[in-house]
């Protein structure tokens, strides 16, 4: 995990999977420094399958960033016999978003399973199965976390005491889930957190026996897990302290539309609620959530989705700046220590961009900078999306995308049947757009609008009779901007 820092304000409030306050984005990354967040802090020792024991390139971590970095090494002809990936997990890098979506569907709803979502299928690329890494000559070492690093000797030590020599090191260790303290029941059987396949498998085991599910958190995790629980036909409640779902991004009106959809699917909401502790039943498993007002909610399965923390512990003792919410890097993802890079979730001094799209792009940019003459600094357009209720038999599948900056005043067009669009306008410029149930062509328009930030006729946009008309108005503004 790296962190971009700058004297200018950027990316305020982008941690959509974390605590929710403030707006989503400010300006794009400045030209000098950046930041990235670990996808997982694990590294493993070498195997004897490769002649080169002094590995030229080592990637620590096994998530999206590692997979996309590996592909970029291959594209530059620098992977075969030179690259090693070490990970805490037992699997080749995979597309992590699946874990809170289709992976949680019951068996009769055609759930996602590996190898179906190995990287890089999430961006339309080739599926990088374990055999792919073998074919490309990439050494992969699993199930052995890195516990320390010696920057003078350029070695990593794993939890079994093995040493792994590196030439250039890319840290892609990601985050760990924020947890409730043990003293308030955060580790009770039946309480779940989701960051990897093992977590998702444990949750599925609970869902198979569950009757009452409580999801804590009104962000991405909460919305996606609750939608998956509907497929199991379980009594499901979402509890969160904010006033509405996804408060960092959704306007109250937009959130209300989604909340009604969830209620139509049987999901209950408890908003503005503060949790005091989780209570165990006679069998030792979680049985209820006790709120600060003294009331209780029965639950035999609880999923906590309240954000994440950077997994930086093996690297904190060697002088890397981790005070900014990750490892501080420059615009090429270089840390303050020569030969060490960090990629993953993006940070500035205030908040982070913890999103799969950034993990992919930061990894690609970092490797290109390492292997080629690329000198331009990382420039990332904020992008967020979600897909819910996509299981077989669902009455309505939901897919929205957001690009840009959620600042200024908003204009909402459409009746959510099924389309709706929200436009953010600041000083006459179109700063950000969210679209629900758009066509592929309409979704392709969104990043163009967000990057160009054209001047739009607000009155004309407000009077649009449909989402399609509103998007045409925005497209016309884009064309006018190009002709000036």
XYZ file of C-alpha atoms in Angstrom:
484
model
C 0.000 0.000 0.000
C 1.444 3.315 -1.029
C 0.455 6.823 -0.225
C 0.610 9.890 -2.435
C 1.197 13.048 -0.475
C 1.196 16.635 -1.650
C 0.912 20.182 -0.423
C -2.304 20.518 -2.389
C -5.633 19.012 -1.402
C -6.642 15.809 -3.185
C -8.799 12.740 -2.820
C -10.602 13.923 0.280
C -12.896 11.260 1.681
C -12.145 8.527 -0.829
C -12.058 5.592 1.569
C -15.462 4.239 0.594
C -14.853 1.000 2.426
C -13.823 2.742 5.589
C -15.416 5.243 7.898
C -17.819 7.495 6.067
C -17.622 11.235 6.287
C -16.775 14.012 3.879
C -16.885 14.114 0.103
C -15.354 11.611 -2.238
C -12.689 13.259 -4.277
C -10.903 16.445 -5.004
C -8.279 16.772 -7.707
C -6.326 14.137 -9.529
C -2.924 13.087 -8.287
C -0.350 15.884 -8.407
C 2.762 15.593 -10.517
C 5.250 14.854 -7.785
C 4.182 12.465 -5.121
C 1.701 9.704 -4.603
C 0.636 7.035 -2.217
C -0.435 3.455 -2.327
C -1.858 0.984 0.176
C -0.874 -2.639 0.712
C -3.159 -5.326 -0.516
C -1.612 -7.809 1.927
C 1.614 -7.889 3.935
C 3.028 -11.268 3.167
C 6.210 -12.495 1.554
C 7.613 -15.942 1.276
C 10.957 -17.578 0.873
C 12.371 -19.056 -2.273
C 11.757 -22.508 -3.659
C 14.431 -24.552 -5.356
C 12.598 -24.646 -8.699
C 14.530 -21.706 -10.143
C 18.253 -21.429 -10.787
C 18.378 -17.746 -9.878
C 18.309 -17.596 -6.087
C 18.916 -13.840 -6.120
C 15.602 -12.850 -7.602
C 15.738 -9.702 -9.674
C 12.158 -8.666 -8.862
C 10.016 -9.689 -5.907
C 6.374 -8.768 -5.344
C 5.087 -9.082 -1.786
C 1.345 -9.735 -1.790
C -1.159 -11.811 -3.715
C -4.069 -9.523 -4.581
C -5.115 -7.549 -7.630
C -2.040 -5.343 -7.648
C 0.304 -8.347 -7.690
C -1.550 -9.998 -10.555
C -1.607 -6.885 -12.716
C 2.022 -6.138 -11.942
C 2.937 -9.680 -13.031
C 1.131 -9.197 -16.319
C 3.041 -5.957 -16.940
C 6.372 -7.699 -16.266
C 5.374 -10.343 -18.834
C 4.390 -7.698 -21.381
C 7.885 -6.200 -21.060
C 9.607 -9.585 -21.356
C 11.032 -9.306 -17.848
C 9.225 -12.071 -15.953
C 10.716 -15.393 -17.010
C 13.163 -16.525 -14.312
C 13.375 -13.002 -12.891
C 10.116 -12.474 -11.013
C 8.893 -13.990 -7.762
C 5.512 -13.396 -6.086
C 5.173 -14.239 -2.401
C 1.817 -14.241 -0.681
C 0.148 -15.087 2.588
C -2.682 -16.785 0.748
C -2.890 -20.218 -0.858
C -4.021 -18.921 -4.236
C -2.665 -17.142 -7.271
C -3.719 -13.455 -7.371
C -7.443 -13.026 -7.863
C -10.065 -10.318 -8.348
C -10.972 -9.569 -4.748
C -14.329 -7.797 -5.389
C -15.934 -11.162 -6.220
C -15.689 -12.173 -2.560
C -18.541 -9.884 -1.466
C -20.594 -10.428 -4.606
C -21.144 -13.632 -6.565
C -18.841 -15.734 -4.375
C -21.419 -15.508 -1.584
C -24.356 -16.784 -3.626
C -25.869 -20.170 -2.607
C -24.996 -23.158 -4.777
C -28.296 -23.102 -6.673
C -27.594 -19.493 -7.721
C -24.370 -20.301 -9.616
C -21.785 -18.736 -7.283
C -18.374 -17.588 -8.490
C -15.451 -19.870 -7.684
C -11.772 -19.967 -8.478
C -10.242 -20.289 -11.037
C -13.080 -18.236 -12.533
C -11.938 -14.884 -11.128
C -8.158 -14.957 -11.113
C -6.606 -11.718 -12.369
C -6.812 -10.213 -14.902
C -10.377 -11.157 -15.918
C -11.776 -8.159 -14.040
C -10.511 -5.820 -16.748
C -11.130 -8.175 -19.644
C -7.646 -9.676 -19.663
C -6.383 -13.238 -19.713
C -7.161 -15.403 -16.681
C -3.864 -15.858 -14.839
C -4.257 -19.284 -13.254
C -1.392 -21.017 -11.396
C -0.472 -22.672 -14.704
C -0.169 -19.238 -16.337
C 2.524 -18.223 -13.835
C 4.395 -21.469 -14.454
C 4.212 -20.998 -18.218
C 5.564 -17.460 -17.882
C 8.458 -18.562 -15.663
C 7.197 -16.680 -12.611
C 8.025 -18.164 -9.242
C 5.027 -18.139 -6.887
C 5.270 -18.875 -3.168
C 2.145 -19.104 -1.055
C 1.073 -19.593 2.564
C 4.156 -17.960 4.063
C 3.844 -14.374 5.302
C 6.812 -12.037 5.352
C 7.629 -10.973 8.882
C 10.613 -8.650 8.406
C 12.908 -6.957 5.911
C 16.633 -6.143 5.951
C 17.182 -3.249 3.551
C 20.982 -3.388 3.812
C 21.163 -7.055 2.790
C 18.035 -6.737 0.592
C 16.437 -9.779 2.161
C 12.980 -10.674 3.396
C 12.322 -13.107 6.235
C 9.190 -15.241 6.301
C 7.296 -16.677 9.245
C 9.272 -19.922 8.954
C 12.624 -18.119 9.092
C 13.424 -18.447 5.395
C 15.369 -15.694 3.665
C 14.428 -14.317 0.263
C 16.909 -12.111 -1.614
C 15.555 -9.373 -3.890
C 16.919 -6.843 -6.359
C 13.862 -4.587 -6.652
C 10.946 -5.027 -4.272
C 7.290 -4.135 -4.916
C 5.128 -4.045 -1.801
C 1.520 -4.870 -2.689
C 0.247 -6.093 0.652
C -3.095 -4.302 0.767
C -5.269 -4.011 3.839
C -6.684 -6.002 6.686
C -10.293 -5.642 7.754
C -11.054 -3.291 10.613
C -12.288 -5.442 13.479
C -14.404 -5.008 16.564
C -12.331 -5.409 19.763
C -12.394 -8.836 21.339
C -13.724 -7.340 24.592
C -16.989 -6.374 22.888
C -17.386 -9.688 21.073
C -15.483 -8.992 17.880
C -14.012 -12.514 17.745
C -17.108 -14.534 18.685
C -17.942 -17.558 16.513
C -20.422 -16.417 13.902
C -18.811 -12.960 13.557
C -17.215 -12.512 10.150
C -14.870 -10.137 8.290
C -14.114 -10.459 4.581
C -10.715 -9.854 3.010
C -9.803 -13.179 1.390
C -11.172 -16.503 0.157
C -10.806 -18.153 3.559
C -12.934 -15.398 5.121
C -15.599 -15.788 2.441
C -15.635 -19.594 2.826
C -16.144 -19.249 6.583
C -19.046 -16.864 6.002
C -20.695 -19.216 3.515
C -20.479 -21.991 6.110
C -22.360 -19.742 8.551
C -24.946 -18.660 5.978
C -25.788 -22.300 5.259
C -26.984 -22.679 8.869
C -28.183 -19.145 9.515
C -31.647 -17.686 10.068
C -30.961 -14.105 11.173
C -28.145 -12.114 9.586
C -26.982 -8.670 10.694
C -24.605 -6.691 8.508
C -22.722 -3.913 10.315
C -21.809 -1.052 7.982
C -23.643 0.867 5.276
C -20.852 1.050 2.703
C -19.830 -1.269 -0.120
C -19.344 -4.356 2.030
C -22.660 -3.858 3.799
C -24.631 -3.343 0.613
C -23.021 -6.211 -1.282
C -23.161 -8.764 1.521
C -26.772 -7.902 2.374
C -27.759 -8.325 -1.275
C -26.052 -11.725 -1.334
C -27.847 -12.756 1.884
C -31.165 -12.094 0.126
C -30.303 -14.936 -2.257
C -30.214 -17.247 0.789
C -33.713 -16.054 1.812
C -32.444 -15.019 5.244
C -33.793 -12.463 7.688
C -31.314 -9.648 6.974
C -30.717 -6.313 8.730
C -28.143 -3.617 7.918
C -26.989 -1.525 10.893
C -24.905 1.636 10.554
C -24.401 4.980 12.321
C -24.870 7.267 9.314
C -28.105 8.745 8.021
C -28.150 6.803 4.763
C -26.302 4.185 2.711
C -22.882 4.944 1.259
C -22.847 8.417 2.736
C -19.494 9.330 1.191
C -20.879 9.050 -2.328
C -24.662 8.787 -2.468
C -26.826 11.850 -2.031
C -29.740 11.355 0.423
C -32.138 11.113 -2.513
C -30.037 8.552 -4.374
C -29.477 6.505 -1.218
C -33.220 6.493 -0.636
C -33.780 4.863 -4.018
C -31.381 2.037 -3.212
C -32.746 1.619 0.305
C -36.259 1.161 -1.108
C -34.946 -1.493 -3.501
C -33.347 -3.355 -0.596
C -36.545 -3.122 1.445
C -38.499 -4.581 -1.483
C -36.123 -7.536 -1.223
C -36.855 -7.933 2.491
C -33.782 -6.193 3.924
C -34.357 -4.108 7.058
C -32.402 -0.976 8.008
C -31.350 0.397 11.357
C -29.751 3.786 10.651
C -28.071 6.125 13.096
C -27.386 3.182 15.407
C -24.344 2.777 17.650
C -23.268 -0.694 18.751
C -22.274 -1.323 22.360
C -21.252 -4.969 22.100
C -21.994 -8.370 20.572
C -23.503 -10.994 22.872
C -22.974 -14.757 22.843
C -25.627 -17.408 23.326
C -25.431 -20.555 25.444
C -23.426 -22.301 22.700
C -20.806 -19.537 22.665
C -21.785 -18.254 19.229
C -22.968 -14.730 18.585
C -26.655 -14.413 19.404
C -27.415 -10.697 19.469
C -26.118 -7.183 18.918
C -26.662 -4.797 21.806
C -27.000 -1.124 20.879
C -26.029 1.910 22.918
C -29.701 2.715 23.539
C -30.094 -0.663 25.273
C -32.055 -2.396 22.517
C -30.961 -5.692 20.954
C -31.064 -7.286 17.531
C -31.063 -11.079 17.368
C -28.456 -12.537 15.031
C -26.792 -15.901 14.492
C -24.456 -14.505 11.813
C -22.863 -11.046 11.923
C -20.757 -9.569 9.129
C -18.611 -6.545 10.010
C -17.914 -4.179 7.120
C -16.562 -1.007 8.723
C -13.448 -0.378 6.663
C -9.867 -1.565 6.490
C -6.373 -0.789 7.737
C -3.133 -0.859 5.727
C -1.084 -4.015 6.258
C 2.252 -2.309 6.777
C 3.670 -3.958 9.879
C 6.679 -5.784 8.310
C 7.885 -2.496 6.820
C 7.362 -0.017 9.634
C 10.774 -0.520 11.221
C 12.969 0.301 8.204
C 12.336 4.004 7.748
C 9.467 3.911 5.272
C 7.001 6.714 6.014
C 3.754 5.012 7.051
C 2.235 7.930 8.967
C 0.103 8.958 5.990
C -2.067 5.815 5.976
C 0.196 3.651 3.877
C 3.755 3.753 2.551
C 4.547 7.171 1.099
C 5.760 7.072 -2.515
C 6.414 9.469 -5.380
C 4.644 9.692 -8.728
C 6.467 6.557 -9.942
C 5.522 4.641 -6.754
C 9.096 4.751 -5.436
C 9.500 4.807 -1.685
C 12.202 6.734 0.172
C 14.404 3.607 0.056
C 16.063 2.924 -3.338
C 14.822 -0.257 -4.984
C 11.587 -0.479 -2.964
C 8.245 0.395 -4.521
C 4.708 0.237 -3.105
C 1.389 -0.113 -4.950
C -2.237 -0.837 -4.158
C -4.754 1.457 -2.470
C -4.066 5.149 -2.927
C -3.635 7.566 -0.046
C -2.947 11.209 0.544
C -2.437 12.825 3.923
C -6.167 12.711 4.678
C -7.866 9.741 3.073
C -7.327 6.774 0.790
C -8.634 5.437 -2.491
C -9.165 1.820 -1.633
C -10.450 0.432 -4.880
C -9.666 -2.421 -7.222
C -9.344 -0.166 -10.270
C -6.592 1.847 -8.607
C -4.834 -1.339 -7.456
C -4.703 -2.473 -11.078
C -3.563 0.831 -12.550
C -1.002 1.684 -9.868
C 0.649 -1.713 -10.320
C 0.882 -1.272 -14.075
C 2.250 2.253 -13.767
C 4.843 1.209 -11.193
C 6.204 -1.691 -13.259
C 6.361 0.409 -16.427
C 8.333 3.053 -14.527
C 10.668 0.379 -13.152
C 11.323 -1.335 -16.478
C 11.159 1.448 -19.053
C 11.980 5.088 -19.636
C 8.490 6.141 -18.512
C 8.799 9.357 -16.524
C 5.273 10.785 -16.354
C 3.674 10.735 -12.940
C 0.642 8.719 -11.964
C -2.659 10.395 -12.792
C -5.751 8.566 -11.605
C -9.402 9.343 -12.280
C -11.606 8.332 -9.313
C -13.836 5.420 -10.275
C -16.240 3.385 -8.154
C -18.838 0.782 -8.972
C -20.939 -1.955 -7.485
C -22.978 -4.905 -8.732
C -25.642 -6.462 -6.495
C -28.652 -8.799 -6.749
C -27.006 -10.520 -9.717
C -27.865 -14.045 -8.660
C -30.002 -16.333 -10.792
C -33.701 -15.643 -10.289
C -33.216 -12.077 -9.068
C -36.092 -9.783 -10.045
C -33.655 -6.982 -10.776
C -29.895 -6.895 -11.209
C -28.224 -3.654 -10.108
C -25.022 -2.169 -11.518
C -23.873 1.408 -11.089
C -20.673 3.279 -11.928
C -19.310 6.615 -10.719
C -16.473 8.628 -12.242
C -14.955 11.897 -11.118
C -15.474 14.116 -8.127
C -18.590 14.335 -5.952
C -18.359 18.045 -5.183
C -20.722 20.938 -5.799
C -24.470 20.741 -6.315
C -26.239 17.711 -7.698
C -28.834 17.122 -10.395
C -30.683 13.806 -10.365
C -32.409 12.547 -13.497
C -34.534 9.414 -13.873
C -36.943 7.387 -11.782
C -34.757 4.362 -10.958
C -36.962 2.160 -13.133
C -34.342 1.092 -13.914
C -32.145 4.040 -14.853
C -31.049 6.974 -12.755
C -28.171 9.422 -13.161
C -26.687 11.933 -10.740
C -24.499 14.800 -11.969
C -22.190 16.844 -9.711
C -21.649 20.418 -10.926
C -19.228 22.900 -9.398
C -18.690 26.436 -10.772
C -20.521 25.434 -13.933
C -18.266 22.437 -14.596
C -19.423 18.843 -14.641
C -17.228 17.225 -11.970
C -18.670 13.754 -11.538
C -21.372 11.400 -12.823
C -23.058 8.337 -11.360
C -25.156 6.131 -13.607
C -27.353 3.169 -12.693
C -28.303 0.514 -15.266
C -26.630 2.232 -18.189
C -25.750 0.712 -21.533
C -22.095 -0.105 -22.332
C -21.924 2.989 -24.552
C -23.334 5.199 -21.787
C -20.891 3.849 -19.210
C -18.022 4.530 -21.633
C -19.085 8.185 -21.749
C -18.688 8.719 -17.987
C -14.853 8.786 -17.720
C -14.677 11.126 -20.724
C -16.994 13.557 -18.955
C -15.172 13.289 -15.637
C -11.758 13.877 -17.193
C -12.793 16.784 -19.410
C -15.077 18.443 -16.823
C -16.987 20.395 -19.513
C -19.078 23.484 -18.825
C -22.727 22.357 -18.825
C -26.022 24.191 -19.124
C -27.417 23.429 -15.678
C -30.966 24.526 -16.489
C -31.006 22.409 -19.615
C -29.738 19.417 -17.679
C -32.348 19.889 -14.948
C -35.124 19.932 -17.538
C -34.023 16.698 -19.221
C -36.957 14.302 -19.486
C -34.853 11.136 -19.290
C -31.417 9.823 -18.417
C -30.708 9.377 -22.107
C -31.513 13.028 -22.820
C -29.390 14.196 -19.871
C -26.412 12.181 -21.110
C -26.875 13.606 -24.608
C -26.750 17.121 -23.123
C -23.548 16.247 -21.265
C -22.096 14.686 -24.430
C -22.879 17.841 -26.386
C -21.077 19.901 -23.741
C -18.074 17.633 -24.206
C -18.098 18.263 -27.952
C -18.360 22.028 -27.460
C -15.396 21.889 -25.077
C -13.345 20.028 -27.667
C -14.093 22.579 -30.376
C -13.043 25.586 -28.282
